[in-house]
């Protein structure tokens, strides 16, 4: 099912969130020290999409006819402060550091061959300022082969156990398998990160609910092996919104409250370059889902497509630009390989934006 109206906050500017709701001063965005000055209203009918930017005053005064209820729900979702995620406040951009435990992972594959290396890597990222460590044992990069349950457990469990014993930092498990979610939860992870948004494994919705953990729902089209061959969308940014909205509803129906969910448009997952940049330029749209938004663009192929950098290790500057572009649209979590560099970039961006050095803790 397709929505017929979407609302995207635009004109984001820094402001304390406790200032009251003066329309002329913009409206607060998801409880962050950011406000939005206007909204883009998108009306969609089949293949036709009409987009226009209107000032807040006009958005409120106008008669939206049959769209009125939908429009006010979306606006409410955009403004509402987000709850803490696994205890983490989301009033400033949080950094998720990537800990790959896959011999074939595309950007640091092979480097973290042993569990001890992965644990050391995770501890280093925590020291560099990661708020969350994302541990993954199944490479989901385009073209990757699936991994058996036994192999995936053998890769991730020692790393989860090792890190849990040594750091207080939140840990997420990047998996599509219900059994991995169950074992990881028992070993003390805080968050489930599923690139299939709990669609790959028929058990995963129930198991994720049973664990009581927070869940990151990522959009993807097709399976990793073939997903980037010929992805099809009617209008990618909005098709992704519709998918994520449905997955949020499915989670709520399964007993996972909205306050435990995060939405991620899934850069590079069943998307060509023009799809990826369309999604990146529309990121603030996803605040209307009413849950925190995560962006994962670190060292991804889109940076190569834009700038011709075949080696993922050379894509750090592009990754930082992507993280800042996300932060500028109010994204609450960025998933990155280069934690120290991202932290530095976000801190300077925030200081320059707000005129104070007191924002980033
Ligand atoms: C993502 C992910 C992402 C979330 C991977 C890579 C490929 N999980 N797992 N979002 N990407 N939530 O790191 O390039 O973008 S694996």
Coordinates of N, CA, C and O in Angstrom, one line a residue, residues 119-202:
X119 N 37.6 -8.3 19.3 CA 37.4 -7.7 20.7 C 38.3 -6.5 20.8 O 37.8 -5.4 21.3
X120 N 39.6 -6.6 20.5 CA 40.5 -5.5 20.6 C 40.0 -4.3 19.8 O 40.1 -3.2 20.2
X121 N 39.6 -4.7 18.5 CA 39.1 -3.6 17.6 C 37.9 -2.9 18.3 O 37.8 -1.7 18.3
X122 N 36.9 -3.7 18.8 CA 35.7 -3.1 19.4 C 36.1 -2.2 20.6 O 35.6 -1.1 20.8
X123 N 37.1 -2.7 21.4 CA 37.5 -1.9 22.6 C 38.1 -0.6 22.1 O 37.9 0.5 22.7
X124 N 38.9 -0.7 21.0 CA 39.5 0.6 20.5 C 38.4 1.5 20.0 O 38.4 2.7 20.3
X125 N 37.4 1.0 19.3 CA 36.3 1.9 18.9 C 35.5 2.5 20.0 O 35.2 3.7 20.0
X126 N 35.4 1.7 21.1 CA 34.7 2.3 22.3 C 35.5 3.4 22.9 O 35.0 4.5 23.3
X127 N 36.8 3.2 22.9 CA 37.7 4.3 23.5 C 37.7 5.5 22.6 O 37.8 6.6 23.1
X128 N 37.5 5.3 21.3 CA 37.4 6.4 20.4 C 36.1 7.2 20.4 O 36.0 8.2 19.8
X129 N 35.1 6.6 21.2 CA 33.9 7.4 21.4 C 32.7 6.7 20.8 O 31.6 7.4 20.6
X130 N 32.7 5.4 20.4 CA 31.5 4.8 19.9 C 30.5 4.7 21.0 O 30.9 4.4 22.1
X131 N 29.2 4.9 20.7 CA 28.2 4.8 21.7 C 27.6 3.3 21.6 O 27.0 2.8 22.6
X132 N 27.7 2.7 20.4 CA 27.2 1.4 20.2 C 28.3 0.6 19.4 O 28.9 1.2 18.5
X133 N 28.5 -0.7 19.7 CA 29.3 -1.5 18.9 C 28.4 -2.5 18.1 O 27.7 -3.2 18.8
X134 N 28.6 -2.5 16.8 CA 27.7 -3.4 16.0 C 28.5 -4.6 15.5 O 29.4 -4.5 14.7
X135 N 28.1 -5.7 16.1 CA 28.9 -6.9 15.8 C 28.2 -7.8 14.7 O 27.0 -8.2 14.9
X136 N 28.9 -8.1 13.6 CA 28.2 -8.8 12.5 C 29.1 -10.0 12.1 O 30.3 -9.8 11.9
X137 N 28.5 -11.1 11.9 CA 29.2 -12.3 11.5 C 28.8 -12.8 10.1 O 29.3 -13.9 9.6
X138 N 27.8 -12.1 9.5 CA 27.4 -12.6 8.2 C 27.6 -11.4 7.3 O 26.9 -10.3 7.4
X139 N 28.5 -11.4 6.3 CA 28.6 -10.3 5.4 C 27.4 -10.2 4.6 O 26.9 -11.1 4.0
X140 N 26.8 -9.0 4.6 CA 25.6 -8.8 3.8 C 25.9 -7.8 2.6 O 25.0 -7.2 2.0
X141 N 27.2 -7.7 2.3 CA 27.5 -6.8 1.2 C 27.0 -7.4 -0.1 O 26.8 -8.6 -0.2
X142 N 26.8 -6.5 -1.1 CA 26.3 -7.0 -2.4 C 27.1 -8.2 -2.9 O 28.3 -8.1 -2.9
X143 N 26.4 -9.3 -3.3 CA 27.1 -10.4 -3.9 C 27.6 -11.4 -2.9 O 28.1 -12.5 -3.3
X144 N 27.5 -11.2 -1.6 CA 28.0 -12.1 -0.6 C 27.2 -13.4 -0.5 O 26.0 -13.4 -0.7
X145 N 27.9 -14.4 -0.1 CA 27.3 -15.7 0.0 C 26.7 -15.8 1.4 O 27.2 -15.3 2.4
X146 N 25.6 -16.6 1.6 CA 25.0 -16.8 3.0 C 26.0 -17.6 3.8 O 26.8 -18.3 3.4
X147 N 25.8 -17.4 5.2 CA 26.6 -18.1 6.1 C 25.7 -19.0 7.0 O 24.6 -18.6 7.3
X148 N 26.2 -20.2 7.3 CA 25.4 -21.1 8.1 C 25.2 -20.6 9.5 O 26.0 -19.8 10.0
X149 N 24.1 -21.1 10.2 CA 23.9 -20.7 11.6 C 25.1 -21.0 12.5 O 25.5 -20.1 13.3
X150 N 25.6 -22.2 12.3 CA 26.7 -22.6 13.2 C 28.0 -21.7 13.0 O 28.6 -21.3 14.0
X151 N 28.2 -21.4 11.7 CA 29.4 -20.6 11.4 C 29.2 -19.2 12.0 O 30.1 -18.6 12.6
X152 N 28.0 -18.7 11.8 CA 27.7 -17.3 12.3 C 27.8 -17.2 13.8 O 28.5 -16.3 14.4
X153 N 27.3 -18.2 14.5 CA 27.4 -18.2 16.0 C 28.8 -18.4 16.4 O 29.3 -17.7 17.4
X154 N 29.6 -19.2 15.7 CA 31.0 -19.4 16.1 C 31.8 -18.1 15.9 O 32.7 -17.9 16.7
X155 N 31.4 -17.3 15.0 CA 32.1 -16.1 14.8 C 31.7 -15.0 15.8 O 32.6 -14.4 16.4
X156 N 30.4 -14.8 16.0 CA 30.0 -13.7 16.8 C 30.0 -13.9 18.3 O 30.3 -13.0 19.1
X157 N 29.7 -15.1 18.8 CA 29.5 -15.3 20.2 C 30.7 -15.0 21.1 O 30.6 -14.3 22.1
X158 N 31.9 -15.5 20.7 CA 33.1 -15.2 21.5 C 33.4 -13.7 21.6 O 33.8 -13.1 22.6
X159 N 33.0 -13.0 20.5 CA 33.3 -11.5 20.4 C 32.3 -10.8 21.3 O 32.6 -9.9 22.1
X160 N 31.0 -11.2 21.3 CA 30.0 -10.6 22.1 C 30.4 -10.8 23.6 O 30.4 -9.9 24.4
X161 N 30.7 -12.1 23.9 CA 31.0 -12.4 25.3 C 32.3 -11.6 25.8 O 32.3 -11.0 26.9
X162 N 33.3 -11.5 24.9 CA 34.5 -10.8 25.3 C 34.3 -9.3 25.5 O 34.8 -8.7 26.4
X163 N 33.5 -8.7 24.6 CA 33.2 -7.3 24.7 C 32.3 -7.0 25.9 O 32.5 -6.0 26.6
X164 N 31.3 -7.9 26.1 CA 30.3 -7.6 27.2 C 31.0 -7.6 28.6 O 30.7 -6.9 29.4
X165 N 32.0 -8.5 28.7 CA 32.8 -8.6 29.9 C 33.7 -7.4 30.1 O 34.1 -7.1 31.3
X166 N 34.0 -6.7 29.1 CA 35.0 -5.6 29.2 C 34.5 -4.2 29.0 O 35.3 -3.3 29.2
X167 N 33.3 -4.0 28.5 CA 32.9 -2.6 28.2 C 31.4 -2.4 28.5 O 30.6 -3.3 28.4
X168 N 31.1 -1.2 28.9 CA 29.7 -0.8 29.2 C 29.0 -0.3 28.0 O 27.8 -0.1 28.0
X169 N 29.8 -0.1 26.9 CA 29.2 0.4 25.7 C 28.0 -0.5 25.2 O 28.1 -1.7 25.4
X170 N 27.0 0.1 24.6 CA 25.9 -0.7 24.0 C 26.4 -1.6 22.9 O 27.3 -1.2 22.2
X171 N 25.9 -2.8 22.8 CA 26.3 -3.7 21.8 C 25.1 -4.1 21.0 O 24.0 -4.4 21.5
X172 N 25.2 -4.1 19.6 CA 24.1 -4.6 18.8 C 24.7 -5.8 18.0 O 25.8 -5.9 17.7
X173 N 23.7 -6.6 17.7 CA 24.1 -7.8 16.9 C 23.5 -7.6 15.5 O 22.2 -7.5 15.3
X174 N 24.3 -7.6 14.5 CA 23.9 -7.4 13.1 C 23.6 -8.8 12.5 O 24.6 -9.5 12.1
X175 N 22.4 -9.2 12.5 CA 22.0 -10.6 12.0 C 20.6 -10.6 11.4 O 19.8 -9.8 11.8
X176 N 20.4 -11.6 10.6 CA 19.1 -11.8 10.1 C 18.5 -13.1 10.6 O 17.4 -13.5 10.3
X177 N 19.2 -13.8 11.6 CA 18.8 -15.1 12.0 C 18.2 -15.0 13.5 O 18.9 -14.5 14.4
X178 N 17.0 -15.6 13.7 CA 16.4 -15.5 15.0 C 17.2 -16.2 16.0 O 17.3 -15.7 17.2
X179 N 17.8 -17.3 15.7 CA 18.6 -18.1 16.7 C 19.8 -17.3 17.1 O 20.2 -17.3 18.3
X180 N 20.4 -16.5 16.2 CA 21.6 -15.7 16.6 C 21.1 -14.6 17.5 O 21.8 -14.2 18.5
X181 N 19.9 -14.0 17.2 CA 19.3 -13.0 18.1 C 19.1 -13.5 19.5 O 19.5 -12.9 20.5
X182 N 18.6 -14.7 19.6 CA 18.3 -15.3 20.9 C 19.6 -15.5 21.7 O 19.7 -15.1 22.8
X183 N 20.6 -16.1 21.0 CA 21.9 -16.4 21.8 C 22.6 -15.1 22.1 O 23.1 -14.9 23.2
X184 N 22.5 -14.1 21.2 CA 23.2 -12.8 21.5 C 22.5 -12.1 22.6 O 23.2 -11.5 23.5
X185 N 21.2 -12.2 22.7 CA 20.4 -11.6 23.8 C 20.8 -12.2 25.1 O 21.0 -11.5 26.1
X186 N 20.9 -13.5 25.1 CA 21.3 -14.2 26.3 C 22.7 -13.8 26.8 O 23.0 -13.8 28.0
X187 N 23.6 -13.5 25.8 CA 24.9 -13.1 26.2 C 25.0 -11.6 26.5 O 26.1 -11.1 26.8
X188 N 23.9 -10.9 26.5 CA 23.9 -9.5 27.0 C 23.9 -8.4 26.0 O 24.2 -7.2 26.3
X189 N 23.6 -8.7 24.7 CA 23.6 -7.5 23.8 C 22.3 -6.7 24.1 O 21.4 -7.1 24.7
X190 N 22.4 -5.4 23.6 CA 21.3 -4.5 23.9 C 20.4 -4.2 22.7 O 19.2 -3.8 22.9
X191 N 20.8 -4.5 21.5 CA 20.1 -4.1 20.3 C 20.2 -5.2 19.2 O 21.3 -5.7 19.1
X192 N 19.1 -5.4 18.5 CA 19.1 -6.3 17.4 C 19.2 -5.4 16.1 O 18.4 -4.5 16.0
X193 N 20.1 -5.6 15.2 CA 20.2 -4.9 14.0 C 20.0 -5.8 12.8 O 20.8 -6.7 12.5
X194 N 18.8 -5.7 12.2 CA 18.5 -6.7 11.1 C 18.3 -6.0 9.8 O 17.4 -5.2 9.6
X195 N 19.2 -6.3 8.8 CA 19.2 -5.6 7.5 C 18.0 -6.1 6.7 O 17.7 -5.5 5.6
X196 N 17.2 -7.1 7.2 CA 16.0 -7.5 6.5 C 14.8 -7.0 7.2 O 13.7 -7.3 6.9
X197 N 15.0 -6.2 8.3 CA 13.9 -5.6 9.0 C 12.9 -6.7 9.6 O 11.7 -6.6 9.6
X198 N 13.6 -7.8 10.0 CA 12.8 -8.9 10.6 C 11.9 -9.6 9.6 O 10.8 -10.1 10.0
X199 N 12.4 -9.7 8.3 CA 11.6 -10.4 7.3 C 12.3 -11.7 6.9 O 11.6 -12.5 6.3
X200 N 13.6 -11.8 7.1 CA 14.3 -12.9 6.5 C 14.0 -14.2 7.1 O 13.8 -15.2 6.5
X201 N 14.0 -14.2 8.5 CA 13.7 -15.5 9.2 C 12.3 -15.4 9.8 O 12.0 -14.5 10.5
X202 N 11.5 -16.4 9.4 CA 10.1 -16.3 9.9 C 9.9 -16.3 11.4 O 8.9 -15.8 11.9

